[in-house]
Short mmCIF file of C-alpha atoms in Angstrom, two decimals:
data_model
loop_
_atom_site.label_atom_id
_atom_site.label_comp_id
_atom_site.label_asym_id
_atom_site.label_seq_id
_atom_site.Cartn_x
_atom_site.Cartn_y
_atom_site.Cartn_z
CA MET A 6 13.27 38.17 3.41
CA LYS A 7 14.51 34.99 1.77
CA PRO A 8 17.80 33.64 3.03
CA SER A 9 20.59 33.49 0.54
CA HIS A 10 21.69 30.06 -0.68
CA LYS A 11 25.24 28.93 -1.32
CA SER A 12 25.13 28.80 -5.07
CA HIS A 13 28.40 26.89 -5.29
CA GLU A 14 26.81 23.97 -3.45
CA VAL A 15 23.71 23.57 -5.61
CA GLU A 16 23.17 25.34 -8.90
CA PRO A 17 19.84 27.23 -9.17
CA LEU A 18 17.49 25.99 -11.85
CA LEU A 19 15.59 29.22 -12.42
CA PRO A 20 16.52 32.87 -11.87
CA LYS A 21 15.23 34.54 -8.72
CA MET A 22 12.06 36.60 -9.18
CA GLU A 23 9.74 38.72 -7.04
CA GLU A 24 7.34 36.45 -5.20
CA PRO A 25 3.69 37.23 -6.02
CA TYR A 26 0.90 36.84 -3.48
CA TYR A 27 -0.51 33.32 -3.68
CA ALA A 28 -3.95 32.07 -2.85
CA PRO A 29 -3.73 29.27 -0.27
CA LEU A 30 -5.67 26.75 2.76
CA SER A 31 -6.66 24.96 7.57
CA SER A 32 -7.71 24.37 11.48
CA SER A 33 -5.86 22.98 14.43
CA PHE A 34 -5.43 19.33 15.32
CA PRO A 35 -5.52 18.98 19.10
CA PHE A 36 -3.56 15.79 19.66
CA VAL A 37 -1.11 13.40 18.06
CA THR A 38 -0.68 9.66 18.65
CA SER A 39 1.64 7.18 17.01
CA TYR A 40 -0.21 5.12 14.39
CA GLN A 41 1.41 1.99 15.81
CA THR A 42 -1.14 2.04 18.62
CA GLY A 43 -3.58 0.63 16.06
CA CYS A 44 -2.06 -2.80 16.63
CA SER A 45 -3.97 -2.96 19.94
CA ILE A 46 -7.19 -3.73 18.08
CA LEU A 47 -5.73 -6.90 16.58
CA PRO A 48 -6.36 -9.67 19.17
CA GLU A 49 -10.18 -9.80 19.00
CA VAL A 50 -10.35 -9.12 15.27
CA SER A 51 -7.65 -11.66 14.47
CA ARG A 52 -9.47 -14.33 16.49
CA ASN A 53 -12.67 -13.69 14.52
CA ILE A 54 -10.77 -13.84 11.22
CA GLU A 55 -8.98 -17.02 12.27
CA ARG A 56 -12.29 -18.65 13.24
CA ALA A 57 -13.85 -17.64 9.90
CA LEU A 58 -10.90 -19.12 8.01
CA ASN A 59 -11.17 -22.38 9.92
CA GLU A 60 -14.87 -22.54 9.02
CA GLY A 61 -14.25 -21.66 5.37
CA LYS A 62 -16.26 -18.42 5.60
CA MET A 63 -14.24 -16.06 3.42
CA LEU A 64 -16.93 -13.36 3.43
CA GLU A 65 -16.62 -13.12 7.22
CA VAL A 66 -12.86 -12.78 6.76
CA VAL A 67 -13.51 -9.81 4.46
CA HIS A 68 -15.83 -8.23 7.05
CA GLY A 69 -13.16 -8.68 9.73
CA ILE A 70 -10.51 -7.03 7.57
CA LYS A 71 -12.87 -4.16 6.72
CA GLU A 72 -13.59 -3.68 10.42
CA THR A 73 -9.85 -3.49 11.01
CA ILE A 74 -9.34 -0.92 8.24
CA ALA A 75 -12.20 1.21 9.57
CA SER A 76 -10.66 1.24 13.05
CA LEU A 77 -7.16 1.96 11.75
CA SER A 78 -8.42 4.88 9.65
CA GLN A 79 -9.19 6.73 12.90
CA ILE A 80 -5.54 6.72 13.97
CA PRO A 81 -3.93 10.18 13.76
CA VAL A 82 -1.05 10.62 11.32
CA ILE A 83 1.44 13.52 11.25
CA ILE A 84 2.55 15.01 7.94
CA SER A 85 5.15 17.76 8.08
CA VAL A 86 5.63 20.37 5.38
CA THR A 87 9.19 21.61 5.44
CA GLY A 88 11.81 23.08 3.15
CA ASP A 89 13.58 26.37 2.68
CA SER A 90 12.19 29.70 3.82
CA GLY A 91 10.19 31.54 1.15
CA ASN A 92 9.30 28.49 -0.94
CA GLY A 93 5.57 28.79 -0.25
CA MET A 94 5.11 26.06 2.36
CA SER A 95 2.10 27.72 4.02
CA SER A 96 0.53 28.46 0.64
CA PHE A 97 1.02 24.81 -0.29
CA ILE A 98 -0.76 23.66 2.89
CA ASN A 99 -3.72 25.87 1.99
CA ALA A 100 -3.73 24.59 -1.59
CA LEU A 101 -3.53 20.96 -0.41
CA ARG A 102 -6.56 21.59 1.78
CA ILE A 103 -8.29 23.42 -1.10
CA ILE A 104 -9.11 26.55 0.92
CA GLY A 105 -8.33 30.20 0.29
CA HIS A 106 -5.89 32.39 2.18
CA GLU A 107 -8.75 34.63 3.34
CA GLU A 108 -10.42 31.88 5.38
CA ASP A 109 -10.15 32.07 9.16
CA ASP A 110 -8.26 28.80 9.64
CA SER A 111 -5.89 29.16 6.69
CA ALA A 112 -2.14 29.17 7.10
CA PRO A 113 -0.80 32.75 7.00
CA THR A 114 1.12 33.56 3.82
CA GLY A 115 3.03 36.46 2.36
CA VAL A 116 6.13 37.65 0.56
CA VAL A 117 8.10 37.57 3.80
CA ARG A 118 8.69 34.67 6.12
CA THR A 119 5.44 34.17 8.11
CA THR A 120 5.94 30.81 9.86
CA GLN A 121 8.22 31.42 12.86
CA THR A 122 7.23 28.35 14.87
CA ARG A 123 5.54 25.08 14.09
CA ALA A 124 1.84 25.45 13.28
CA THR A 125 -0.70 22.60 13.04
CA TYR A 126 -3.64 22.37 10.64
CA SER A 127 -6.27 19.82 9.68
CA SER A 128 -8.35 19.14 6.59
CA SER A 129 -11.65 17.44 5.81
CA HIS A 130 -9.92 15.99 2.74
CA PHE A 131 -7.49 14.10 5.00
CA PRO A 132 -9.38 13.05 8.16
CA ASN A 133 -7.34 12.42 11.31
CA VAL A 134 -4.23 13.94 9.75
CA ALA A 135 -2.21 16.68 11.44
CA LEU A 136 -0.48 18.92 8.89
CA TRP A 137 2.56 20.52 10.49
CA ASP A 138 3.72 23.74 8.88
CA LEU A 139 7.37 24.00 9.93
CA PRO A 140 9.60 27.08 9.79
CA GLY A 141 11.97 26.95 6.83
CA LEU A 142 15.34 25.43 7.62
CA GLY A 143 17.18 28.42 6.17
CA ALA A 144 15.12 30.84 8.28
CA THR A 145 15.94 29.23 11.61
CA GLY A 146 19.71 29.55 11.33
CA GLN A 147 19.97 26.11 12.93
CA THR A 148 22.09 23.17 11.99
CA ILE A 149 20.19 20.28 10.41
CA GLU A 150 20.72 18.26 13.60
CA SER A 151 19.19 20.85 15.93
CA TYR A 152 16.37 21.53 13.44
CA VAL A 153 15.49 17.82 13.31
CA GLU A 154 15.44 17.60 17.10
CA GLU A 155 13.46 20.78 17.72
CA MET A 156 10.87 19.97 15.01
CA GLN A 157 10.42 16.44 16.42
CA PHE A 158 11.17 14.58 13.20
CA SER A 159 11.16 11.31 15.16
CA ILE A 160 7.36 11.35 15.61
CA ILE A 161 6.50 12.54 12.09
CA ASP A 162 5.06 9.88 9.79
CA LEU A 163 5.55 11.48 6.36
CA PHE A 164 7.46 14.53 5.10
CA ILE A 165 6.69 16.90 2.22
CA ILE A 166 9.76 18.92 1.21
CA ILE A 167 8.73 22.10 -0.59
CA ALA A 168 10.97 23.75 -3.20
CA SER A 169 10.70 26.53 -5.77
CA GLU A 170 13.12 28.63 -7.85
CA GLN A 171 15.99 26.31 -6.97
CA PHE A 172 16.61 22.99 -5.26
CA SER A 173 19.02 24.16 -2.59
CA SER A 174 21.55 22.50 -0.32
CA ASN A 175 19.02 22.71 2.51
CA HIS A 176 16.55 20.61 0.49
CA VAL A 177 19.22 17.99 -0.10
CA LYS A 178 20.16 17.96 3.60
CA LEU A 179 16.55 17.43 4.59
CA ALA A 180 16.06 14.62 2.06
CA LYS A 181 19.25 12.88 3.12
CA THR A 182 18.39 13.14 6.82
CA ILE A 183 14.83 11.85 6.35
CA GLN A 184 16.09 8.95 4.25
CA LYS A 185 18.56 7.99 7.00
CA MET A 186 15.64 7.92 9.42
CA GLY A 187 13.91 5.40 7.16
CA LYS A 188 10.86 7.62 6.68
CA LYS A 189 8.89 8.42 3.54
CA PHE A 190 9.05 11.84 1.92
CA TYR A 191 7.94 13.69 -1.21
CA ILE A 192 9.53 16.54 -3.12
CA VAL A 193 6.97 19.14 -4.20
CA TRP A 194 8.00 21.94 -6.55
CA THR A 195 5.54 24.83 -6.11
CA LYS A 196 4.81 28.00 -8.09
CA LEU A 197 4.86 26.13 -11.39
CA ASP A 198 2.52 28.73 -12.90
CA ARG A 199 5.23 31.38 -12.54
CA ASP A 200 7.86 29.10 -14.02
CA LEU A 201 5.66 28.39 -17.05
CA SER A 202 4.90 32.09 -17.59
CA THR A 203 8.55 33.21 -17.51
CA SER A 204 10.46 30.32 -19.08
CA VAL A 205 11.48 30.33 -22.74
CA LEU A 206 11.30 26.52 -22.71
CA SER A 207 8.23 24.61 -23.77
CA GLU A 208 6.13 23.19 -20.95
CA MET A 209 7.37 19.64 -21.58
CA TRP A 210 11.04 20.65 -21.57
CA LEU A 211 10.60 22.86 -18.51
CA LEU A 212 9.00 20.08 -16.48
CA GLN A 213 11.74 17.66 -17.53
CA SER A 214 14.40 20.24 -16.64
CA ILE A 215 12.97 20.77 -13.14
CA ARG A 216 12.79 17.03 -12.44
CA LYS A 217 16.28 16.46 -13.81
CA ASN A 218 17.71 19.22 -11.63
CA ILE A 219 16.09 17.80 -8.48
CA LEU A 220 17.24 14.25 -9.22
CA GLU A 221 20.81 15.26 -10.05
CA ASN A 222 21.17 17.12 -6.75
CA LEU A 223 19.73 14.17 -4.81
CA GLN A 224 21.90 11.64 -6.61
CA LYS A 225 25.04 13.54 -5.64
CA GLU A 226 24.24 12.68 -2.03
CA ARG A 227 23.01 9.17 -2.89
CA VAL A 228 19.43 9.91 -1.97
CA THR A 229 16.98 7.40 -3.45
CA GLU A 230 14.53 8.98 -5.90
CA PRO A 231 11.38 10.01 -4.00
CA PRO A 232 7.95 10.84 -5.47
CA ILE A 233 8.28 14.26 -7.15
CA PHE A 234 5.28 16.49 -7.83
CA LEU A 235 5.26 19.74 -9.79
CA VAL A 236 2.36 21.97 -8.74
CA SER A 237 1.06 25.51 -8.58
CA ASN A 238 -0.32 26.76 -5.28
CA LEU A 239 -2.66 28.95 -7.37
CA ASP A 240 -4.23 25.91 -9.04
CA PRO A 241 -4.81 23.17 -6.43
CA LEU A 242 -6.74 21.05 -8.94
CA LEU A 243 -4.23 21.20 -11.80
CA HIS A 244 -0.79 19.83 -12.74
CA ASP A 245 0.41 17.13 -10.30
CA PHE A 246 -1.95 18.08 -7.47
CA PRO A 247 -4.53 15.33 -8.17
CA LYS A 248 -1.72 12.76 -8.43
CA LEU A 249 -0.22 14.08 -5.18
CA ARG A 250 -3.50 13.73 -3.32
CA GLY A 251 -4.05 10.22 -4.66
CA THR A 252 -0.54 9.15 -3.66
CA LEU A 253 -0.97 10.74 -0.25
CA HIS A 254 -4.24 8.91 0.43
CA LYS A 255 -2.58 5.62 -0.54
CA ASP A 256 0.46 6.25 1.67
CA LEU A 257 -1.72 7.31 4.60
CA SER A 258 -3.49 3.95 4.35
CA ASN A 259 -0.14 2.16 4.22
CA ILE A 260 1.17 4.08 7.23
CA ARG A 261 -1.88 3.17 9.29
CA CYS A 262 -2.54 -0.32 8.03
CA SER A 263 0.61 -1.99 6.72
CA GLU A 264 1.93 -3.28 10.05
CA PRO A 265 -1.42 -4.42 11.50
CA LEU A 266 -2.41 -6.08 8.23
CA LYS A 267 0.97 -7.79 8.04
CA ASN A 268 0.23 -9.23 11.48
CA ILE A 269 -3.20 -10.37 10.27
CA TRP A 270 -1.57 -11.96 7.21
CA ASP A 271 0.87 -13.89 9.40
CA ILE A 272 -2.00 -15.16 11.56
CA CYS A 273 -4.07 -16.14 8.52
CA GLU A 274 -1.16 -17.90 6.82
CA LYS A 275 -0.52 -20.00 9.93
CA SER A 276 -4.22 -20.78 10.22
CA ILE A 277 -4.44 -21.91 6.59
CA ASP A 278 -1.32 -24.05 6.94
CA ALA A 279 -2.70 -25.64 10.11
CA LYS A 280 -5.96 -26.39 8.35
CA LEU A 281 -4.07 -28.01 5.46
CA ASP A 282 -2.10 -30.18 7.91
CA LEU A 283 -5.35 -31.27 9.56
CA TRP A 284 -6.87 -32.35 6.26
CA ARG A 285 -3.67 -34.07 5.19
CA GLU A 286 -3.82 -36.07 8.39
CA ARG A 287 -7.42 -37.02 7.73
CA ILE A 288 -6.67 -38.09 4.16
CA GLY A 289 -3.52 -39.94 5.17
CA ASN A 290 -5.36 -41.88 7.87
CA GLY A 291 -6.05 -45.21 6.19
CA ARG A 292 -8.79 -46.00 8.72
CA LEU A 293 -10.99 -43.12 7.48
CA LYS A 294 -13.05 -43.93 4.43
CA ASN A 295 -13.93 -41.05 2.10
CA PRO A 296 -12.42 -38.25 4.29
CA LEU A 297 -13.53 -35.55 1.80
CA GLY A 298 -17.14 -36.72 2.01
CA VAL A 299 -17.62 -36.92 -1.76
CA ARG A 300 -19.89 -39.36 -3.61
CA ASN A 301 -17.07 -40.65 -5.79
CA GLU A 302 -13.49 -40.32 -4.56
CA ASP A 303 -12.17 -40.83 -8.10
CA ASP A 304 -14.25 -37.94 -9.47
CA MET A 305 -11.58 -35.24 -9.39
CA GLU A 306 -13.99 -32.48 -10.43
CA GLU A 307 -16.17 -33.21 -7.41
CA CYS A 308 -13.13 -33.47 -5.14
CA LEU A 309 -11.95 -30.06 -6.37
CA ARG A 310 -15.32 -28.44 -5.69
CA VAL A 311 -15.34 -29.83 -2.15
CA SER A 312 -11.72 -28.77 -1.55
CA ARG A 313 -12.44 -25.20 -2.63
CA SER A 314 -15.54 -25.13 -0.44
CA ILE A 315 -13.52 -26.34 2.57
CA PHE A 316 -11.23 -23.29 2.27
CA GLY A 317 -14.02 -20.88 1.33
CA ILE A 318 -12.92 -20.13 -2.24
CA ASP A 319 -15.76 -21.86 -4.08
CA ASP A 320 -17.55 -19.90 -6.82
CA GLU A 321 -20.40 -18.71 -4.57
CA SER A 322 -18.03 -17.50 -1.83
CA LEU A 323 -15.79 -15.68 -4.30
CA GLN A 324 -18.84 -13.96 -5.83
CA GLN A 325 -19.80 -12.71 -2.37
CA VAL A 326 -16.24 -11.55 -1.69
CA ALA A 327 -16.07 -9.65 -4.98
CA GLN A 328 -19.40 -7.92 -4.31
CA SER A 329 -18.29 -6.96 -0.81
CA MET A 330 -15.00 -5.58 -2.17
CA GLY A 331 -16.79 -3.64 -4.90
CA THR A 332 -15.24 -5.45 -7.83
CA ILE A 333 -15.96 -8.38 -10.18
CA VAL A 334 -15.33 -12.03 -9.39
CA ILE A 335 -12.86 -12.48 -12.26
CA GLU A 336 -10.47 -10.20 -10.35
CA TYR A 337 -10.21 -12.88 -7.69
CA LYS A 338 -10.29 -15.90 -10.00
CA ALA A 339 -7.78 -14.58 -12.53
CA ASN A 340 -4.70 -15.96 -10.75
CA MET A 341 -6.33 -19.12 -9.41
CA ARG A 342 -4.98 -22.44 -10.59
CA SER A 343 -7.95 -24.23 -9.05
CA GLN A 344 -10.68 -22.55 -11.12
CA ASN A 345 -11.47 -25.97 -12.54
CA LEU A 346 -9.77 -29.31 -13.04
CA HIS A 347 -8.36 -28.24 -16.42
CA THR A 348 -6.62 -25.12 -15.06
CA LEU A 349 -5.47 -27.07 -12.01
CA ARG A 350 -3.87 -29.86 -14.03
CA ARG A 351 -2.39 -27.41 -16.52
CA GLY A 352 -0.70 -25.46 -13.75
CA ASP A 353 0.79 -28.43 -11.90
CA TRP A 354 2.70 -31.22 -13.62
CA ARG A 355 2.59 -33.48 -10.57
CA LEU A 356 -1.20 -33.51 -10.46
CA ARG A 357 -1.29 -33.81 -14.24
CA LEU A 358 0.80 -36.96 -13.98
CA MET A 359 -1.35 -38.36 -11.18
CA THR A 360 -4.56 -37.85 -13.16
CA CYS A 361 -3.52 -38.76 -16.72
CA ARG A 362 -5.54 -41.45 -18.45
CA LEU A 363 -2.63 -43.86 -18.72
CA VAL A 364 -2.09 -43.75 -14.97
CA ASN A 365 -5.81 -44.16 -14.30
CA ALA A 366 -5.94 -47.17 -16.59
CA PHE A 367 -2.97 -48.66 -14.80
CA ILE A 368 -4.66 -48.10 -11.43
CA HIS A 369 -7.69 -50.09 -12.52
CA LEU A 370 -5.37 -52.98 -13.24
CA LEU A 371 -4.04 -52.74 -9.70
CA GLU A 372 -7.44 -52.73 -8.01
CA PHE A 373 -6.90 -56.36 -7.12
CA PHE A 374 -3.87 -55.37 -5.06
CA GLN A 375 -5.04 -53.96 -1.76
CA GLY A 376 -3.95 -50.41 -1.00
CA SER A 377 -2.39 -49.56 -4.36
CA CYS A 378 -5.36 -47.58 -5.57
CA CYS A 379 -6.02 -45.94 -2.20
CA ARG A 380 -2.43 -44.73 -1.88
CA LEU A 381 -2.45 -42.90 -5.23
CA ARG A 382 -5.93 -41.52 -4.53
CA ARG A 383 -4.69 -40.05 -1.26
CA MET A 384 -1.70 -38.51 -3.04
CA ARG A 385 -4.01 -36.84 -5.57
CA HIS A 386 -6.31 -35.48 -2.88
CA GLU A 387 -3.41 -34.14 -0.83
CA ARG A 388 -1.86 -32.48 -3.87
CA MET A 389 -5.17 -30.91 -4.81
CA LEU A 390 -5.68 -29.55 -1.30
CA LEU A 391 -2.16 -28.07 -1.33
CA LEU A 392 -2.89 -26.22 -4.58
CA VAL A 393 -6.23 -24.98 -3.26
CA THR A 394 -4.44 -23.77 -0.13
CA GLN A 395 -1.99 -21.77 -2.25
CA ASP A 396 -4.92 -20.17 -4.10
CA THR A 397 -6.55 -19.34 -0.76
CA LYS A 398 -3.42 -17.42 0.27
CA THR A 399 -3.31 -15.62 -3.08
CA ILE A 400 -6.93 -14.52 -2.72
CA LEU A 401 -6.44 -13.46 0.89
CA GLU A 402 -3.39 -11.40 -0.08
CA LYS A 403 -5.43 -9.63 -2.76
CA ILE A 404 -8.23 -8.94 -0.26
CA LEU A 405 -5.71 -7.31 2.10
CA LYS A 406 -4.17 -5.21 -0.67
CA ASP A 407 -7.55 -4.16 -2.06
CA SER A 408 -8.67 -3.21 1.43
CA ILE A 409 -5.92 -0.56 1.56
CA VAL A 410 -6.20 0.56 -2.07
CA PRO A 411 -9.59 -0.36 -3.60
CA PRO A 412 -9.35 -1.79 -7.14
CA GLN A 413 -10.34 0.37 -10.10
CA ILE A 414 -12.92 -1.21 -12.39
#
């Protein structure tokens, strides 16, 4: 039996109806570990990435990051499915896993409350993910505080709050509590097929009405708008289900990878800055002749090519990176100021001033004065290296982001 809701607290969106039997989807997940343990793989990998950066081998950096992602993808993640009793949480788990209710490892479903205690399921569509099917909050008769403690909310990584017929006070309580914990959650409205078959509203207006009702109830309690998906447990490939799965895959990658990759980014940024300081010191050392090792120190095009090669973002390296990441090289060059001397000068007024023809002509007049020409040359080289360094960080940031969510081409 479905528990009654306090209608004066939250207005129902749709009238109550008899619940039909829904086709659903599972298997048990034997253990659970916090995804933060993935940080333990960082020391060796970060050393390899740091070495590759120092040697200007960006492709090896990509391989190191991919190795990290592959290791992190093995870390178990817990997703809980919760809500109010009778909203079809078990049916949703089956639909998410794209299996039928008749299969041996499916979550039991029915017109009466079937989940009395927490049950755990797994899915080939979401490797290393434990799907926790929790008893409905309304069915337990517990306070929200005792429910949160008993269901171990503290170790859950992501929450899916299931609703249908109405967005009740229990849904709002759950959303508010999860938000206070600083954890991510979705709102999933199930049984959309029944809503569409019984509503006098057009499909567009009905969907807008459901979303509006959910948001208004959340806003009353100052809950930030979460991802909202409107689905039918009967049709796990239709409505918002594909979008839900795509969002879930992306968030699972973020849960596993965001903190370790942030640590890698910090290490890489420090390594790049240290490398820039080293080259600045070389260029600024008046005793070293031709520190960049170019044929003509006044040939800025040649100096730019060498500078990009030093940091591993020359054309050949970027082509290799793009191929390894499964995209095209323009994706990595699009935001580069140092594509060529023209784009570099256009994007930086200081370098443009240092390399304008009038200044160059003036420098030739000063060649008789010792040091005047060398000083300006060093300033140009240092400025160029700084801009190349900034591009290196931009490219590295894109590699990290694309490693979590591959680019679409």
